[in-house]
Short mmCIF file of C-alpha atoms in Angstrom, two decimals:
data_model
loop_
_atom_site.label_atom_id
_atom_site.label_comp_id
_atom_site.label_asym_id
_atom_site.label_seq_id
_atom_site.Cartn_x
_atom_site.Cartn_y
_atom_site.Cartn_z
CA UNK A 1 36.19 -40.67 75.74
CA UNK A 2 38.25 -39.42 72.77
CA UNK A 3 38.67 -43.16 71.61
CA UNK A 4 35.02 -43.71 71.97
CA UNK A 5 34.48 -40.13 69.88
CA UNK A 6 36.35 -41.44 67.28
CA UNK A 7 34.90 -44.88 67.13
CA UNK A 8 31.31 -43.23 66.70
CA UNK A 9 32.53 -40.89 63.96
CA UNK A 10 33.87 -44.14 61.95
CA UNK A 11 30.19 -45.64 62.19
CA UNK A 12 28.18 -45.67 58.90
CA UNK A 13 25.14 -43.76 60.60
CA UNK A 14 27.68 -40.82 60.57
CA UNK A 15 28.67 -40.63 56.79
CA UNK A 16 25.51 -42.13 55.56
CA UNK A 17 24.43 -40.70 52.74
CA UNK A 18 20.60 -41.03 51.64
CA UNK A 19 21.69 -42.09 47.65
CA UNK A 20 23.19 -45.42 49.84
CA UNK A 21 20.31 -46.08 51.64
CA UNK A 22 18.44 -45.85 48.45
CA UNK A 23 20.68 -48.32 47.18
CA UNK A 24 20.19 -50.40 50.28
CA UNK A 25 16.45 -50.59 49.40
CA UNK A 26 16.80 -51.39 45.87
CA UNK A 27 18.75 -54.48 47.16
CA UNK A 28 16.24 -55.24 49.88
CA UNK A 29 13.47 -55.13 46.64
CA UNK A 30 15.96 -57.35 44.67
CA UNK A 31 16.15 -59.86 47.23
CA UNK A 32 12.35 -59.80 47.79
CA UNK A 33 11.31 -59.70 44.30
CA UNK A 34 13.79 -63.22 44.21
CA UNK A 35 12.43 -64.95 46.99
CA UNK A 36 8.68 -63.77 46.58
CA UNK A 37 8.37 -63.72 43.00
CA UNK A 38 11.12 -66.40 42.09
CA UNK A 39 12.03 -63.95 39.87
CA UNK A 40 16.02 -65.15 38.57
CA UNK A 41 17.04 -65.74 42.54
CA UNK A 42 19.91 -67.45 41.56
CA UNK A 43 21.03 -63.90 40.63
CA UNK A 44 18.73 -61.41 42.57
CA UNK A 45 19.87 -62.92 45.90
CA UNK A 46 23.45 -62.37 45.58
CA UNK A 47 23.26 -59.20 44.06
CA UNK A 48 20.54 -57.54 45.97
CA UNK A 49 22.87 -58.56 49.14
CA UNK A 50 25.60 -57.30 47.60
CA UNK A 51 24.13 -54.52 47.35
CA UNK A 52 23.39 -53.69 50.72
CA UNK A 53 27.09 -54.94 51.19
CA UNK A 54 28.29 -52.28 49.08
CA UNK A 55 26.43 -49.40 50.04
CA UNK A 56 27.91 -49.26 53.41
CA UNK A 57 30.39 -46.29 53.44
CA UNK A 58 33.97 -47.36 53.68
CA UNK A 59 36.16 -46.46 56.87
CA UNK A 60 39.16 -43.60 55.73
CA UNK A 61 42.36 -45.47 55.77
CA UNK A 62 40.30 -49.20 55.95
CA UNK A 63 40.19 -51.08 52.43
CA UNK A 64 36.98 -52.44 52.20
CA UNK A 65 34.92 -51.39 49.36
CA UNK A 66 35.89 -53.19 45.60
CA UNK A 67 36.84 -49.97 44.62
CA UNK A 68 39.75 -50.08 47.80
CA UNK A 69 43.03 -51.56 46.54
CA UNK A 70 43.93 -54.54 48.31
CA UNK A 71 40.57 -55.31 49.89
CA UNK A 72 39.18 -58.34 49.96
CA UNK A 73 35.73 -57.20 47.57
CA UNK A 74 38.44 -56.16 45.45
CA UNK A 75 39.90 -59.46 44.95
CA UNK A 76 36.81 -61.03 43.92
CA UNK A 77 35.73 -58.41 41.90
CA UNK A 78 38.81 -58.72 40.10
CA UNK A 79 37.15 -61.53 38.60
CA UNK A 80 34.65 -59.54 37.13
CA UNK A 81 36.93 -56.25 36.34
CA UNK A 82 39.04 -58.41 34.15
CA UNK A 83 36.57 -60.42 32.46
CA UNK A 84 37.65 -63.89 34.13
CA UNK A 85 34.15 -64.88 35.85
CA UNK A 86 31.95 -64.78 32.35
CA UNK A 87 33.87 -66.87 30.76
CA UNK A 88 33.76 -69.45 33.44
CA UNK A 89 29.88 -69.03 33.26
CA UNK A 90 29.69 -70.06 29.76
CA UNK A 91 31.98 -73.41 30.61
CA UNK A 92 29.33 -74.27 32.45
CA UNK A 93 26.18 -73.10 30.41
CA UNK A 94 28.29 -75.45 27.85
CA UNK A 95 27.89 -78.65 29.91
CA UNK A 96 24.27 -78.35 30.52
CA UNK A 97 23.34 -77.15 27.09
CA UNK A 98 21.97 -79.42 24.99
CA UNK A 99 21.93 -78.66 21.31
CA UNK A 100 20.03 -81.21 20.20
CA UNK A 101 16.68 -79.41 18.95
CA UNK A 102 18.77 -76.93 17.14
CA UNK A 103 20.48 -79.74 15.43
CA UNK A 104 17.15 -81.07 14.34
CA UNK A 105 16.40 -77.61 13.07
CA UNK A 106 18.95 -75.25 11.78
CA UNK A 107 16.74 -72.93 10.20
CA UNK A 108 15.83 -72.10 13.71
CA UNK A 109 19.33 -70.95 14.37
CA UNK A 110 18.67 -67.92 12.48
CA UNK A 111 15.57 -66.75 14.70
CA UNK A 112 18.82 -66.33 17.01
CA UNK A 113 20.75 -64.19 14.79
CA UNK A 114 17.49 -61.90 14.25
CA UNK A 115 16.95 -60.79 18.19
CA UNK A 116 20.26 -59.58 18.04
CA UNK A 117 19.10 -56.26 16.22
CA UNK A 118 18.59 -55.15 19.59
CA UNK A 119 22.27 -55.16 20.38
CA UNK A 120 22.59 -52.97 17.37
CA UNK A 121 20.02 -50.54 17.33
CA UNK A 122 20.64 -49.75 20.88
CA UNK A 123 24.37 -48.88 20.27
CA UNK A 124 22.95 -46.25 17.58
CA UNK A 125 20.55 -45.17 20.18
CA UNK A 126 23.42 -44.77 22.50
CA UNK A 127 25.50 -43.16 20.46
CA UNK A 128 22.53 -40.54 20.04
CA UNK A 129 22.36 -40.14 23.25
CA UNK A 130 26.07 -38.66 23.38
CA UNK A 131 27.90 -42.04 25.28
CA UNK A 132 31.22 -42.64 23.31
CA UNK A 133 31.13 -45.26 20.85
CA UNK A 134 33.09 -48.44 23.50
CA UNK A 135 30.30 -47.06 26.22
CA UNK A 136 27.52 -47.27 23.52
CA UNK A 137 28.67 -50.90 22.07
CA UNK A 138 28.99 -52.24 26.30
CA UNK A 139 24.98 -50.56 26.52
CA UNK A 140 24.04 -51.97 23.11
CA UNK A 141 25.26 -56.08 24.43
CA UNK A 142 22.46 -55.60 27.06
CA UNK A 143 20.10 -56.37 24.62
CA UNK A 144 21.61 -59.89 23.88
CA UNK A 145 20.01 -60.31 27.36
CA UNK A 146 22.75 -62.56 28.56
CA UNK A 147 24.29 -61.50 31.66
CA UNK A 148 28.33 -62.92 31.36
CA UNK A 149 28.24 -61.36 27.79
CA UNK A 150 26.97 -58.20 29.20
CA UNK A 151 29.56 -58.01 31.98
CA UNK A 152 32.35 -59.41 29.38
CA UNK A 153 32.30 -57.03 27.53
CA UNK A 154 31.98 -53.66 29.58
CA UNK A 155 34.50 -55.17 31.65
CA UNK A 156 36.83 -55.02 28.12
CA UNK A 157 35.13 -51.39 26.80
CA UNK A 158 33.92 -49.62 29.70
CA UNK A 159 34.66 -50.58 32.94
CA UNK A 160 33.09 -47.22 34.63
CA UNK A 161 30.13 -48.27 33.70
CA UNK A 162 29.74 -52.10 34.38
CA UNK A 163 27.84 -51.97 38.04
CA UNK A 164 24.85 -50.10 35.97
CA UNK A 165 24.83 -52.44 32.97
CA UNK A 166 25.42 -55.56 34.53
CA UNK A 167 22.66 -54.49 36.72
CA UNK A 168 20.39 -53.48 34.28
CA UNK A 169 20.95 -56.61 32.12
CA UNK A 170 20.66 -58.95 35.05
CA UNK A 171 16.94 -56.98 36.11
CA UNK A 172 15.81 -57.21 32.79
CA UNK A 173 16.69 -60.69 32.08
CA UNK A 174 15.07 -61.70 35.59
CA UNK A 175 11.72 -59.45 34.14
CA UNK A 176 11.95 -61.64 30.85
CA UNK A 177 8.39 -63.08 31.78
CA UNK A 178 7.07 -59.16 32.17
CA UNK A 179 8.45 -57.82 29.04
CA UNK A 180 7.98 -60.43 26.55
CA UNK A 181 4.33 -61.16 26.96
CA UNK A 182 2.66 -58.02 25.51
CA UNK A 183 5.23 -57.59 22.66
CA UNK A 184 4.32 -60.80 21.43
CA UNK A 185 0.81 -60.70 21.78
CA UNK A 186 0.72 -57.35 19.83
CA UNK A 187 2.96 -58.87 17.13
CA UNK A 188 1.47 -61.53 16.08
CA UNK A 189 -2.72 -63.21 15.25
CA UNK A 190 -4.30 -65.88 17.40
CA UNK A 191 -3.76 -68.15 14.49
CA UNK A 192 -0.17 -67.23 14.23
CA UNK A 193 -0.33 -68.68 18.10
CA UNK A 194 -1.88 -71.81 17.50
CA UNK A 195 0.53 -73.12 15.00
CA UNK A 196 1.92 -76.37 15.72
CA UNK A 197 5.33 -77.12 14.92
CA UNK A 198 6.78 -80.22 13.35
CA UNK A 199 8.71 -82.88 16.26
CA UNK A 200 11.82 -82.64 15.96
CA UNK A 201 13.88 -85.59 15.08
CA UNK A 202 16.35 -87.17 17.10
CA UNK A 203 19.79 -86.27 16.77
CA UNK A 204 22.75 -89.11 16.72
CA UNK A 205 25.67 -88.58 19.26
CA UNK A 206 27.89 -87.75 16.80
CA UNK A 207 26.43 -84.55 15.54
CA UNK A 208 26.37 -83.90 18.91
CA UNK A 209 30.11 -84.60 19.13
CA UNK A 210 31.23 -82.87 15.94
CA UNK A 211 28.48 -79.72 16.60
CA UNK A 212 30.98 -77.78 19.26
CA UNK A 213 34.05 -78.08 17.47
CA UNK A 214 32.75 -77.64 13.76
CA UNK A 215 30.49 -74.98 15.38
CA UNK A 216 33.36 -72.83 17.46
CA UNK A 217 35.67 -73.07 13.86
CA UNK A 218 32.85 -71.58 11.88
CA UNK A 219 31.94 -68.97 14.49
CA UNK A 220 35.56 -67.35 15.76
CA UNK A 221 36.75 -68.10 11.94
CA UNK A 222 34.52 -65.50 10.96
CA UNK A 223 34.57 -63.22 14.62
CA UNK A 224 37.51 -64.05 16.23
CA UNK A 225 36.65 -61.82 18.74
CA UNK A 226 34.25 -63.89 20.14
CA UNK A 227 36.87 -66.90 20.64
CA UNK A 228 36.80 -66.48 24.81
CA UNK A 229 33.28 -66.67 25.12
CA UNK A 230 31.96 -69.01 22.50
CA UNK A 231 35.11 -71.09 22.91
CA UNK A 232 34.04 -71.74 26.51
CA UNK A 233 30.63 -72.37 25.42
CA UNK A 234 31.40 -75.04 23.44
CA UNK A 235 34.19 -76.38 25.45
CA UNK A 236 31.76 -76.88 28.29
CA UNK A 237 29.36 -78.99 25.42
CA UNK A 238 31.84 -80.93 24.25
CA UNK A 239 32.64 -81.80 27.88
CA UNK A 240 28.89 -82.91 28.18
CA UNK A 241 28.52 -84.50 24.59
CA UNK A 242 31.81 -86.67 24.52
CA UNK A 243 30.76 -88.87 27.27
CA UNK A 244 33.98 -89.57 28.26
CA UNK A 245 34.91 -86.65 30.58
CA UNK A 246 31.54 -86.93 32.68
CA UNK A 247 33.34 -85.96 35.93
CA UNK A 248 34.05 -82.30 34.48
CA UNK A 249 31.12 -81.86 32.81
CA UNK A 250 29.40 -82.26 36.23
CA UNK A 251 31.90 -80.50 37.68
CA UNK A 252 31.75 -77.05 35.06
CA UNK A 253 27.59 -77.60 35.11
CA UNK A 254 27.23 -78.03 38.74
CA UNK A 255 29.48 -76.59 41.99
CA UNK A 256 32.00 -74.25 39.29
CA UNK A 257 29.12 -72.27 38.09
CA UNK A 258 27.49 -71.87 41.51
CA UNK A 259 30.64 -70.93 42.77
CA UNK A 260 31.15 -68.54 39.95
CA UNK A 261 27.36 -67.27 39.89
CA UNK A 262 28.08 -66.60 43.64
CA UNK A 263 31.12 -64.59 43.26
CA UNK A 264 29.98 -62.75 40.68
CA UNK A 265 26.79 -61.80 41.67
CA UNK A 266 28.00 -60.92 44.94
CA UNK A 267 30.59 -58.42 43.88
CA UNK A 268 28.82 -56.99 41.03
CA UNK A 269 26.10 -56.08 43.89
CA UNK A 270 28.44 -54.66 45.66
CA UNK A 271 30.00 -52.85 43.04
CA UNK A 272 26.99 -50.20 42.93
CA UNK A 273 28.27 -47.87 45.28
CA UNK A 274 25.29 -44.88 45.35
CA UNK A 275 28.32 -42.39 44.58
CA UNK A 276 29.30 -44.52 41.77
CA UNK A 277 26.09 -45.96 40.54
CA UNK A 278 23.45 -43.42 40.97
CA UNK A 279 24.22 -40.98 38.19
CA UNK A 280 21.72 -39.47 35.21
CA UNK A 281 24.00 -42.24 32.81
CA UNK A 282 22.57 -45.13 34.69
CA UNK A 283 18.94 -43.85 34.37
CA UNK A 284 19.96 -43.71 30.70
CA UNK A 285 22.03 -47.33 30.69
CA UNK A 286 18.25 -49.10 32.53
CA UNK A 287 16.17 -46.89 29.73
CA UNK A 288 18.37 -48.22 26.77
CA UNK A 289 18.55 -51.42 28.27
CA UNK A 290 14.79 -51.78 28.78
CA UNK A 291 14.28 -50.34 24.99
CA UNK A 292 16.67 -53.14 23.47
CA UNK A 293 15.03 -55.90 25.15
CA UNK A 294 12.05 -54.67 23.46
CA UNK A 295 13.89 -54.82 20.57
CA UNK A 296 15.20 -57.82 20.28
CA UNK A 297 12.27 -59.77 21.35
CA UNK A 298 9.88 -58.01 18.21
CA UNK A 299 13.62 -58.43 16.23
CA UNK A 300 12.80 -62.46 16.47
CA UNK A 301 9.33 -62.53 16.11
CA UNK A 302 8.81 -60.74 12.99
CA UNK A 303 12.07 -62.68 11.76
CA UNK A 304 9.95 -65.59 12.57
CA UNK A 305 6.98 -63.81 10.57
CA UNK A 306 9.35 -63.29 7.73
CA UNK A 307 10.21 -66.75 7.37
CA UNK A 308 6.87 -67.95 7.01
CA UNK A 309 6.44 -66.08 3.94
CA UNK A 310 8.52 -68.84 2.23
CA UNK A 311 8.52 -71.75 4.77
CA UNK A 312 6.13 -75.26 3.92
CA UNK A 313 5.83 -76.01 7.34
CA UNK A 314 5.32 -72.99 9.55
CA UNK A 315 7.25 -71.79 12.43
CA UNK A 316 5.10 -70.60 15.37
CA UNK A 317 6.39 -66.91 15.37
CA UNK A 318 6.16 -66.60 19.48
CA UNK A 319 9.15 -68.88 18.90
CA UNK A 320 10.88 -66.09 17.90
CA UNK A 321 10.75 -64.30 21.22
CA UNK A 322 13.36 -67.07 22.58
CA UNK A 323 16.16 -65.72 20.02
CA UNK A 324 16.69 -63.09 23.00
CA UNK A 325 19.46 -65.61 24.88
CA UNK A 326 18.13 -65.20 28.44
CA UNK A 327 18.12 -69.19 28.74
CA UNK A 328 15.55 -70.79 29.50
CA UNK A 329 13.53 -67.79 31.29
CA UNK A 330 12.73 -66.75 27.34
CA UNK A 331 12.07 -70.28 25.85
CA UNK A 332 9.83 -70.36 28.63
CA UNK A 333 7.81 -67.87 28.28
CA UNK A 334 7.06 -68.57 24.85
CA UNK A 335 5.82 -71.91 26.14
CA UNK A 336 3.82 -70.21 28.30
CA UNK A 337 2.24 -67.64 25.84
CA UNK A 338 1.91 -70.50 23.35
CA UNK A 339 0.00 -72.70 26.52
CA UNK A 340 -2.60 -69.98 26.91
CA UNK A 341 -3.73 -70.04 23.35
CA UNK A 342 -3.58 -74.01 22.72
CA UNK A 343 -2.73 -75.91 26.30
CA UNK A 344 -1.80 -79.28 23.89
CA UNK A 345 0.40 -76.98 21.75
CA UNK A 346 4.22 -77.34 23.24
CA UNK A 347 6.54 -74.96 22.05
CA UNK A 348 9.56 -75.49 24.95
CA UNK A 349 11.58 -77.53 23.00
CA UNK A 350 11.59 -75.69 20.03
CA UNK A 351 11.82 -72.66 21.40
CA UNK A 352 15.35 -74.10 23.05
CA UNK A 353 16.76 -74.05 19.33
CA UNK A 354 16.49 -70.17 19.04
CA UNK A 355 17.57 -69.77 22.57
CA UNK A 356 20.38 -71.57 22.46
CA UNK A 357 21.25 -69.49 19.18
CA UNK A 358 20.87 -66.26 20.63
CA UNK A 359 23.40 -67.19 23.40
CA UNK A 360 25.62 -67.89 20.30
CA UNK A 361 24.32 -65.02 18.63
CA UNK A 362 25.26 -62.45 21.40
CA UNK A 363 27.90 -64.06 22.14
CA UNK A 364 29.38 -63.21 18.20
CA UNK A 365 28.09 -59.71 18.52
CA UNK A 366 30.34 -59.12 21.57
CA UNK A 367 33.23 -60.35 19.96
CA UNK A 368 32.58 -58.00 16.94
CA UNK A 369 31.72 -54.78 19.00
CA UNK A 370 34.87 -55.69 21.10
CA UNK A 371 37.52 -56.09 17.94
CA UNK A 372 35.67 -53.26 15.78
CA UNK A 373 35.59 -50.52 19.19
CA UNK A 374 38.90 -51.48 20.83
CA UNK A 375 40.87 -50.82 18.11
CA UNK B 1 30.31 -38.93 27.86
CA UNK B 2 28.90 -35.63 26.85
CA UNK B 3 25.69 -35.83 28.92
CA UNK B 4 22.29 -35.16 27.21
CA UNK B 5 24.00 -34.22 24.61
CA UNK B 6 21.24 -35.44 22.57
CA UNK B 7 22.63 -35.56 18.22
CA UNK B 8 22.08 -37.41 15.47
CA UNK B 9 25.50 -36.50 14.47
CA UNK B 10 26.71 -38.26 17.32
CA UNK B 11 26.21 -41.14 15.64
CA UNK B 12 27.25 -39.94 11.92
CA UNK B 13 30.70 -39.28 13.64
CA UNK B 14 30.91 -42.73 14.99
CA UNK B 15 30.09 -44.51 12.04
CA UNK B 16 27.23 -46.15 14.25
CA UNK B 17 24.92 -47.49 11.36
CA UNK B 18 27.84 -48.76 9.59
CA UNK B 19 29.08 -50.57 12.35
CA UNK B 20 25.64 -52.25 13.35
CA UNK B 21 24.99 -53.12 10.09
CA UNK B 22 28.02 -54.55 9.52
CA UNK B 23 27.65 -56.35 12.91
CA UNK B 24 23.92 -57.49 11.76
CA UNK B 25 25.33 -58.89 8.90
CA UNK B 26 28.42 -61.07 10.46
CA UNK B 27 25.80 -62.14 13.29
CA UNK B 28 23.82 -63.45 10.10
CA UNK B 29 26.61 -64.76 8.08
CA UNK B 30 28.02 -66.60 11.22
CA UNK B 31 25.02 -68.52 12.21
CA UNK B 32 23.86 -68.80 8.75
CA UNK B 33 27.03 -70.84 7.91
CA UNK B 34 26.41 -72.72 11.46
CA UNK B 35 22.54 -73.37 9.82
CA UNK B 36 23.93 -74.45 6.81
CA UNK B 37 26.32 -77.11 8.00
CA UNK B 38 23.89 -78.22 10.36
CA UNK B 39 21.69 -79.11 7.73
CA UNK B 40 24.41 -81.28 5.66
CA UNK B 41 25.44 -82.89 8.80
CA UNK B 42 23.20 -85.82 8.16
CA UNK B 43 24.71 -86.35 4.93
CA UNK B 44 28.38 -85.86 6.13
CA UNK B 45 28.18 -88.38 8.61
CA UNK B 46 28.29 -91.41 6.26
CA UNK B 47 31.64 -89.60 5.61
CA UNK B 48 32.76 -89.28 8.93
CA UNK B 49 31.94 -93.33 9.18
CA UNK B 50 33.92 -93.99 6.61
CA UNK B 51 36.88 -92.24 8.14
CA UNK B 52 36.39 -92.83 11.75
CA UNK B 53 33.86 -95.80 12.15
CA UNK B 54 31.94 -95.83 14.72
CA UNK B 55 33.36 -98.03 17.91
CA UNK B 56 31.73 -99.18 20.89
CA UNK B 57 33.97 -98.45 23.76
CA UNK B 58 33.85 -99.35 27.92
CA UNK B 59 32.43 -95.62 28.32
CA UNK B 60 29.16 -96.27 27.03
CA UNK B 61 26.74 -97.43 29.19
CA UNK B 62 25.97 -101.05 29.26
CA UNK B 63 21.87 -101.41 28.52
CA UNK B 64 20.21 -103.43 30.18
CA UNK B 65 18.82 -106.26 29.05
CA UNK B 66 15.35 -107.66 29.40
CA UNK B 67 16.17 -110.70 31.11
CA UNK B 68 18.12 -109.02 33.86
CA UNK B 69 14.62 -106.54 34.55
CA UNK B 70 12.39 -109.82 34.43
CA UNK B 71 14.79 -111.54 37.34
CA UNK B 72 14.65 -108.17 39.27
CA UNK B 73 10.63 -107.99 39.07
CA UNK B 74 10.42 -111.92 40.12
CA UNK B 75 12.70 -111.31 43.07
CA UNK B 76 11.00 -107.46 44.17
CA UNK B 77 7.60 -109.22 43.56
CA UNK B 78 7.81 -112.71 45.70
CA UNK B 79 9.52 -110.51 48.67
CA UNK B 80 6.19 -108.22 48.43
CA UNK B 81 4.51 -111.69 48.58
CA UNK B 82 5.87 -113.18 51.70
CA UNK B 83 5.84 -109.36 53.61
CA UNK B 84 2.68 -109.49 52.49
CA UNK B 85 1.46 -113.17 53.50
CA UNK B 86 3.13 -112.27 56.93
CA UNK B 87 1.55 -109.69 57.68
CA UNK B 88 -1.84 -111.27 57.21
CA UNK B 89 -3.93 -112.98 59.72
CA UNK B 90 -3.26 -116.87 60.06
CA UNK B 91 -6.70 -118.26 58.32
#
């Protein structure tokens, strides 16, 4: 009877606690929102069920938990506590990027530079709000709305505080098609809408070729911080673009990142224990997070607005909106915004060019916020 | 983190406008130089010919050539023929 006693005080009914069935629910919505809404369920999946995986209280004595030395959560979180998954991530997004309508026009490059003002202006707000300046430059990335980056670097600045921000980057990014809309609309005319964009011309193999290594020299020349990241980036491209190492390409673009999306989403999930993850910071970290996706997105599209003053041939300032890198879900949407004003007027592909940028873009703000706050 | 501890000077102390700007402006400068020699690339590569001429190597794939597709539609469309005349009723 004892045995059985002590069996049914080890049971999670008994040290339940009603912040982890909270949690539980939120990862129940996650997984719904993913498979009803096809909102990002390449993501939402394995982190609403990790979720649910995480919020089941630990046994004392049992490692179980990714906070438990030794456990097996832990050893796949490890991945993501040390910063070893992201990278991996952007091998991959390398080999199935292709640069081509950026190469065909490089003045869209800079649309990606512009949404990164969200990065920045959140790590002020941050800062305002009293988080220490490595927690406030970790918030600030989630406005580069680009998951690996996100987790990269609060992995490297503050670890405490990566369940809630790889969280809130990874809900915001899935919402991309929610939050973008209206801030575009507001920001710009009809007839800003309906302006078609110049084809863009086609792009030899060997600028493809020479792009990722002339591109990674220029960019970790100048932020050598960002050398991990954007080195994988472009690794992964020149993997794709070389035509002569197919088999890894398909490799790094196919079953390594689904292996590596798994893993990571899984454990990040289950890294948001209720004890751990629902504190008054976190309602902060979704707030700020929420505010620099904002950001960003009017960031590019009055960038985009500030071009035309001097541009011949006009861009379509909704292409702007893509400079946030949540690839494609942004590019995307600006098709789709684009589509309702003018359904002949495409905007996909060159709203690719900015995206693309902005995964560059974020990627070199990391690098910066991680050399300039580490030190 | 001090929590709520809502200050301006918060962010004086931390040298947080310096630091975004200055981050702003290396974002800018990095992709700007990216912009840039995307731009010239065009006119580079008659350089990079010179230096490294182009070479057609066993990776590339082989097109196809016209003849081969006109043999393949001949043979696909004669075996429709006879399935066809088969299946039809002897007149």
């Amino acid at each position: 009877m004892n045995y059985f006693l002590n069996f049914l005080s080890t049971t999670a009914f008994a040290t339940m606690a009603w912040e982890n069935l909270l949690m539980i629910v939120i990862g129940i919505v996650f997984i719904t929102l993913a498979i009803r809404k096809d909102y990002e369920p390449l993501l939402l999946v394995p982190i609403g069920f990790g979720m649910i995986v995480g919020n089941i209280p630990s046994v004392a004595g049992m490692a179980l938990s990714v906070y438990d030395e030794g456990s097996v959560l832990s050893m796949i979180y490890f991945g993501v506590s040390q910063g070893l998954f992201p990278p991996l991530i952007f091998l991959g997004i390398g080999a199935m990027t292709d640069f081509s309508t950026m190469l065909s026009n490089p003045k869209l490059v800079l649309l990606g530079a512009a949404a990164q003002v969200g990065i920045f202006l959140t790590f002020i707000g941050a800062l305002y709000l009293g988080f220490n300046p490595a927690e406030s430059g970790a918030i600030g990335i989630i406005g580069g709305a680009d998951g690996p980056t996100a987790i990269f670097l609060s992995a490297k600045l503050a670890p405490h505080l990566l369940g809630s921000i790889a969280i809130a980057a990874y809900s915001y990014m899935a919402l991309v098609p929610v939050i973008q809309p209206p801030i575009m609309k507001l920001l710009t005319t009809r007839e800003e809408r309906l302006i078609r964009m110049k084809a863009p011309r086609t792009v030899s193999q060997r600028e493809k070729i020479i792009f990722p290594i002339v591109g990674f020299l220029i960019a970790c020349l100048i932020a050598p911080g960002a050398i991990v990241l954007v080195g994988m980036l472009f690794f992964g491209n020149l993997l794709k673009e070389s035509c002569v190492t197919e088999r890894l390409a398909n490799t790094a673009r196919n079953a390594m990142i689904d292996i590596v999306t798994i893993l990571l989403g899984f454990s990040v999930g289950a890294s948001t224990q209720a004890q751990t993850f629902l504190t008054p910071q976190s309602l902060l970290i979704f707030g700020l997070g929420a505010l620099s996706f904002c950001i960003a997105t009017a960031g590019g599209v009055l960038f985009a607005k500030f071009m035309n003053l001097f541009l011949k041939d006009k861009i379509n300032p909704l292409v702007g909106a893509a400079g946030v890198s949540a690839v494609p879900d942004s590019a995307r949407v600006v098709q789709m915004v684009g589509m309702k004003e003018d359904p002949q007027n495409f905007l996909l592909m060159h709203a690719m060019a900015p995206n693309v940028a902005g995964v560059l873009g974020s990627a070199i703000a990391a690098g910066i916020l991680w050399s300039v706050l580490v030190l | 983190m001090n929590h709520f501890a809502f200050s301006l000077q918060n962010v004086v102390d931390a040298n947080g406008v310096i630091i975004s700007v200055m981050g702003m402006l290396i974002v800018f400068s990095a992709l700007t130089v990216i912009a840039l020699f995307i731009a010239a690339l065009p006119k580079l590569l008659p350089l990079f010919d010179k230096i490294l001429p182009e070479e057609h190597h066993h990776h590339e794939a082989v097109p196809s050539r016209p003849a081969d597709h006109e043999q393949v539609l001949a043979a696909i469309g004669y075996a429709l023929f006879r399935k066809h005349a088969e299946t039809l009723p002897a007149e």
